[in-house]
Short mmCIF file of C-alpha atoms in Angstrom, two decimals:
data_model
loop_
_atom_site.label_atom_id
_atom_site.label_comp_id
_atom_site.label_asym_id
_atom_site.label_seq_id
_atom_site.Cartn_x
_atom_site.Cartn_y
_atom_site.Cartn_z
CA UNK A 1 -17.06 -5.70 -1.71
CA UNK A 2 -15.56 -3.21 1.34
CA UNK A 3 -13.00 -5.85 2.64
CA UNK A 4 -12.34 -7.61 -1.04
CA UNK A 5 -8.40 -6.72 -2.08
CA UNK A 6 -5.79 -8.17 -3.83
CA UNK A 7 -2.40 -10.21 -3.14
CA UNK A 8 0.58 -8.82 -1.95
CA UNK A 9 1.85 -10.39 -4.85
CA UNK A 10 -1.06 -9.27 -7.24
CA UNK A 11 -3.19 -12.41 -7.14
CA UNK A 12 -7.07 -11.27 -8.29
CA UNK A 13 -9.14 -9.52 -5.40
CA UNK A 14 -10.68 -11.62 -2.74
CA UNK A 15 -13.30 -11.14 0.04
CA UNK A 16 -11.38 -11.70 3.54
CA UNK A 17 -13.51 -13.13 6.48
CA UNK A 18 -14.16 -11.13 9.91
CA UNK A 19 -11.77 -13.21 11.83
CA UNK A 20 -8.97 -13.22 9.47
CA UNK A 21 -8.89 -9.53 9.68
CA UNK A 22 -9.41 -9.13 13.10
CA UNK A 23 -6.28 -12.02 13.90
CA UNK A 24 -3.99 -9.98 11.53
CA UNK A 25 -4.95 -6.13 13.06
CA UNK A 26 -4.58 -7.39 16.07
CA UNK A 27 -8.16 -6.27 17.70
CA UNK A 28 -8.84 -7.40 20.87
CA UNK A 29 -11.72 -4.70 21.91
CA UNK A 30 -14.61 -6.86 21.66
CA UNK A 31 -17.19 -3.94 20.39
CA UNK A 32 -14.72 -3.31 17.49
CA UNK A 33 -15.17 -7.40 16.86
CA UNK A 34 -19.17 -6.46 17.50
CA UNK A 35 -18.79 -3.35 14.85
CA UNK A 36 -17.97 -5.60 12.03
CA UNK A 37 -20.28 -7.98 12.48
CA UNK A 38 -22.77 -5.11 12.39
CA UNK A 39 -21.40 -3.96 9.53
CA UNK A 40 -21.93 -6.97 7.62
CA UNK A 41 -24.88 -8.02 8.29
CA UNK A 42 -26.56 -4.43 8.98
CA UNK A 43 -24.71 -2.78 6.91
CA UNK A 44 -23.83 -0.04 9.12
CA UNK A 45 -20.33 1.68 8.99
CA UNK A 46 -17.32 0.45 10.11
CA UNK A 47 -15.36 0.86 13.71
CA UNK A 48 -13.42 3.90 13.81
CA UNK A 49 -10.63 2.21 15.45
CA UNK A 50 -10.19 -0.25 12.94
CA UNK A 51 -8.81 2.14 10.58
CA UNK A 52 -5.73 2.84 12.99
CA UNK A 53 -5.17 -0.86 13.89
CA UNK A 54 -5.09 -1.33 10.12
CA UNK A 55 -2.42 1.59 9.96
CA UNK A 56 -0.31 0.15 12.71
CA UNK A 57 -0.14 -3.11 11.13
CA UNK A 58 0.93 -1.59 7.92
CA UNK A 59 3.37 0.20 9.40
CA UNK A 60 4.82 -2.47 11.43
CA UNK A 61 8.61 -3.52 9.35
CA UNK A 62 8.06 -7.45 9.84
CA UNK A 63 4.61 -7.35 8.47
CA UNK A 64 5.81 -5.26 5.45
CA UNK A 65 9.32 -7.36 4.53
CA UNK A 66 8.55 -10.74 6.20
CA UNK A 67 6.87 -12.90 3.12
CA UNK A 68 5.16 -15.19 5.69
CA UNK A 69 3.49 -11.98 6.87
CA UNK A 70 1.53 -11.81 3.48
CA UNK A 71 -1.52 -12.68 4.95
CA UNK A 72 -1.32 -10.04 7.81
CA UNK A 73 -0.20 -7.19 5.19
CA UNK A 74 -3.56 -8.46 3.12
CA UNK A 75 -6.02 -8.31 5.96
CA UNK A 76 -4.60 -4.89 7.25
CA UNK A 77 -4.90 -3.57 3.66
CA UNK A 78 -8.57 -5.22 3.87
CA UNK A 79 -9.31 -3.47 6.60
CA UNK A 80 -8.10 -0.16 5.76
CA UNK A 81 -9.99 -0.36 2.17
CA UNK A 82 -13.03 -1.39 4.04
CA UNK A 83 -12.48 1.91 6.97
CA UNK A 84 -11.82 4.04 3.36
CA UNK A 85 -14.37 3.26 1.15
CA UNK A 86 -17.45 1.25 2.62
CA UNK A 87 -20.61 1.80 1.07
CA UNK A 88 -18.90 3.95 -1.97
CA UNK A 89 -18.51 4.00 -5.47
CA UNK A 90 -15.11 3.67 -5.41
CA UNK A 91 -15.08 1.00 -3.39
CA UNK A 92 -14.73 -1.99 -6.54
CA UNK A 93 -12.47 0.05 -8.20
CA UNK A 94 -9.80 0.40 -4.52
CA UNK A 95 -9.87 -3.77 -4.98
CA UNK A 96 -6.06 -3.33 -6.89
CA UNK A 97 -4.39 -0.56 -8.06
CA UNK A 98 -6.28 2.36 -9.07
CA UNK A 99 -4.30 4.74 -11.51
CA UNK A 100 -7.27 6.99 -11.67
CA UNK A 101 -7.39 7.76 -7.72
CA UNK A 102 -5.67 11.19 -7.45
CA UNK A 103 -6.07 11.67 -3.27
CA UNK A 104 -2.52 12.97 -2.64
CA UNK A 105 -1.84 10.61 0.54
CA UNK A 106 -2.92 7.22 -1.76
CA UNK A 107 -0.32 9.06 -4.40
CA UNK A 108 2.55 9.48 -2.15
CA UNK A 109 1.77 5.84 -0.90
CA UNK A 110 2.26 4.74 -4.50
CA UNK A 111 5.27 7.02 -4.86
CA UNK A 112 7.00 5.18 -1.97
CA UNK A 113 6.74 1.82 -3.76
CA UNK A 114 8.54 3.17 -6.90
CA UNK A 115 11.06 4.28 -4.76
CA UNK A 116 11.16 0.72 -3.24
CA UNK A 117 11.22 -1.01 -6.46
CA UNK A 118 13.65 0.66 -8.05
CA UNK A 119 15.90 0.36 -5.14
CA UNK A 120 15.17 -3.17 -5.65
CA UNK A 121 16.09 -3.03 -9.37
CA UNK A 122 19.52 -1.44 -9.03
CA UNK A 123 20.45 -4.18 -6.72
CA UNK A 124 19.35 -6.78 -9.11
CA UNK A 125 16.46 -7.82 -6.03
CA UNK A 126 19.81 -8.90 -4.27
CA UNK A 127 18.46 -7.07 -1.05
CA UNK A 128 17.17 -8.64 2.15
CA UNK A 129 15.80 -4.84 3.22
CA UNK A 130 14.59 -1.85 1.77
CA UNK A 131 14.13 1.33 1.89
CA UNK A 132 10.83 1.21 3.05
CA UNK A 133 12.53 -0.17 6.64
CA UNK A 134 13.40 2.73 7.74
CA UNK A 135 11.37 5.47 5.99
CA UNK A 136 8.03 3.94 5.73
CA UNK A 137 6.92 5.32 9.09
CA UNK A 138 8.21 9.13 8.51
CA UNK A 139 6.93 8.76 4.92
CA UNK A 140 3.41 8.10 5.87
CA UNK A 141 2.86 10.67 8.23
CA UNK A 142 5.13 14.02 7.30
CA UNK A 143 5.68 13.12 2.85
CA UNK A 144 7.16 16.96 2.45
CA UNK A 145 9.84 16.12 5.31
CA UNK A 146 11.09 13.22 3.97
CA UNK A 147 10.33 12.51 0.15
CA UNK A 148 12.97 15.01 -1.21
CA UNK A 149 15.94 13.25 0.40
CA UNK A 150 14.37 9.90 -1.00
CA UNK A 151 13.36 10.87 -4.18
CA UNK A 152 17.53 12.36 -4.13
CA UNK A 153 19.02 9.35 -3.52
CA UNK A 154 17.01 7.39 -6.54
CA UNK A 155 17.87 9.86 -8.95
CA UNK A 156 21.24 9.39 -8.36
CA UNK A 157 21.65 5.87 -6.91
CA UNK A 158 18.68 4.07 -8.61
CA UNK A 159 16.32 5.34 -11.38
CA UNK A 160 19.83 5.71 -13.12
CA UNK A 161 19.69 1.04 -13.57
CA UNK A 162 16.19 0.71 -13.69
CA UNK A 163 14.77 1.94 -17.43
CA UNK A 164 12.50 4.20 -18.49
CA UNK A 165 9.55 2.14 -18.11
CA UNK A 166 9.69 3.15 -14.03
CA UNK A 167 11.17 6.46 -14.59
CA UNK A 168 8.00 7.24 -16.64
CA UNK A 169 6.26 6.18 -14.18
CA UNK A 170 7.62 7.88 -11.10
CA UNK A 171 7.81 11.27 -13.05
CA UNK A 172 3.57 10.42 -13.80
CA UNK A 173 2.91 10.16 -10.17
CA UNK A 174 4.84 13.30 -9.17
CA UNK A 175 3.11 15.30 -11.96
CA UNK A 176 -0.22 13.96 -10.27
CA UNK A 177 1.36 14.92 -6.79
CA UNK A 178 2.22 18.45 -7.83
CA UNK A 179 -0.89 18.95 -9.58
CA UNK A 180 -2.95 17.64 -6.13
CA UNK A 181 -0.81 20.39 -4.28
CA UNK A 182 2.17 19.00 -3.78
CA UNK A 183 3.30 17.13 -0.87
CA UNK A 184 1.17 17.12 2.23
CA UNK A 185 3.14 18.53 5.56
CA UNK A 186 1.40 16.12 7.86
CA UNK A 187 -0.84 13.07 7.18
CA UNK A 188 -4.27 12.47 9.55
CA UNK A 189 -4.43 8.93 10.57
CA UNK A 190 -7.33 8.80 7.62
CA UNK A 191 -4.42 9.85 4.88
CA UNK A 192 -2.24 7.94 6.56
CA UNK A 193 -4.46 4.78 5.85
CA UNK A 194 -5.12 6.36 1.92
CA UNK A 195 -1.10 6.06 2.18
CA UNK A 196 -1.10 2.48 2.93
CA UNK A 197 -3.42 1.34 0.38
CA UNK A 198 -1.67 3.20 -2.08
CA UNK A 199 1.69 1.85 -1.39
CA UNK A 200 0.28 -1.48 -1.07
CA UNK A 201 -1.72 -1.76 -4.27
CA UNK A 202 1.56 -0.76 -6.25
CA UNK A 203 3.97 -2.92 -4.41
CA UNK A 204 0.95 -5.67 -5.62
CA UNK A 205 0.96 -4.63 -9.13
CA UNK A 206 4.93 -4.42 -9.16
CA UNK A 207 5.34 -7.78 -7.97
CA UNK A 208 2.74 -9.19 -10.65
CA UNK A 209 4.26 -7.67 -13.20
CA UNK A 210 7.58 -9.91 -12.75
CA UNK A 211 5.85 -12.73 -12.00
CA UNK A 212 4.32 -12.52 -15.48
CA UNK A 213 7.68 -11.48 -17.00
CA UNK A 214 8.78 -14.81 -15.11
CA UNK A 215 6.06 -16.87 -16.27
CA UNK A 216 6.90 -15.75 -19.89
CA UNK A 217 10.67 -16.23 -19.78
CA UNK A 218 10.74 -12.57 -20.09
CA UNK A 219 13.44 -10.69 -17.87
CA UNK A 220 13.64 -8.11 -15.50
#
């Protein structure tokens, strides 16, 4: 259950073996390789380090953009769920998208991918980068510094094209953002990881949903 996680493209949750995630992390310390295998078949808890090889992936720009990264961005995400949530309730429910998980770093992750998206949807998906490029990195470890200018710039360039369906839904997250505290200053590498997840599990669910409206003959 710790390591099963959707798609990047929303596909239902799936367990992902040892070796998969350890290929797409990048782990070459053979006691972190000798930590997992304890952990599934002892039970114990996870390697500390593989949380931050699961954040470095993530944060890496041709793992996040490159579509025949997909199963590098899964495994990191895999990893980073298992680090989080091993052994906890939660831990079913972090499989997808979770609108119910209110932990401000998993929030801000979420926020980032609305940003994304409806940079995305101004451009009519006619965009071979993002956003997320450039600001991913910054965003996931210091959200106060750098969400205002963002969140600027798609209030004036972006949310403007893209309907109210999104602009409900980035004025919900903020709500829950402000209500958690606001924006963090600084992220720990343990936020930073929440941060991941939750931009990854949205970027999932937003790239479902037009695959269904696809599938359907629906449009964007």
């Amino acid at each position: 259950e710790g390591v099963r996680i959707a798609s990047p493209y929303g596909d239902p949750p799936r367990p992902l073996a040892i070796s998969a995630i350890v290929e797409a992390v990048g782990v070459r310390n053979p006691n972190i390789i000798r930590g997992l295998l304890r952990t599934a078949f002892m039970g114990v808890r996870p390697p500390i380090a593989l949380s931050a090889r699961g954040v470095a992936t993530l944060r890496n720009p041709n793992v996040l953009l490159d579509p025949h990264q997909s199963w590098r961005l899964q495994a990191a995400a895999s990893a980073i769920k298992l680090s989080l949530f091993h052994r906890k309730e939660d831990a079913e429910r972090m499989s997808a998208l979770n609108t119910a998980f209110k932990g401000p770093a998993y929030l801000c992750g979420r926020l980032l991918a609305i940003l994304e998206e409806a940079q995305l949807r101004a451009a009519n998906f006619n965009l071979n980068r993002t956003l997320v490029e450039r600001f991913y990195g910054a965003a996931s470890t210091a959200p106060a510094a750098t969400f205002g200018g963002l969140i600027r710039l798609a209030t004036t360039a972006h949310l403007p094209e893209t309907g109210k369906e999104l602009n409900l839904l980035m004025e919900e997250v903020m709500w829950s953002i402000d209500e958690a505290g606001g924006f963090p200053r600084t992220l720990s590498l343990a936020e930073q990881a929440e941060f991941g997840l939750g931009f990854y599990h949205q970027r999932a669910a937003f790239r479902a949903q037009r695959r269904r409206s696809k599938d359907e003959g629906g449009t964007e």
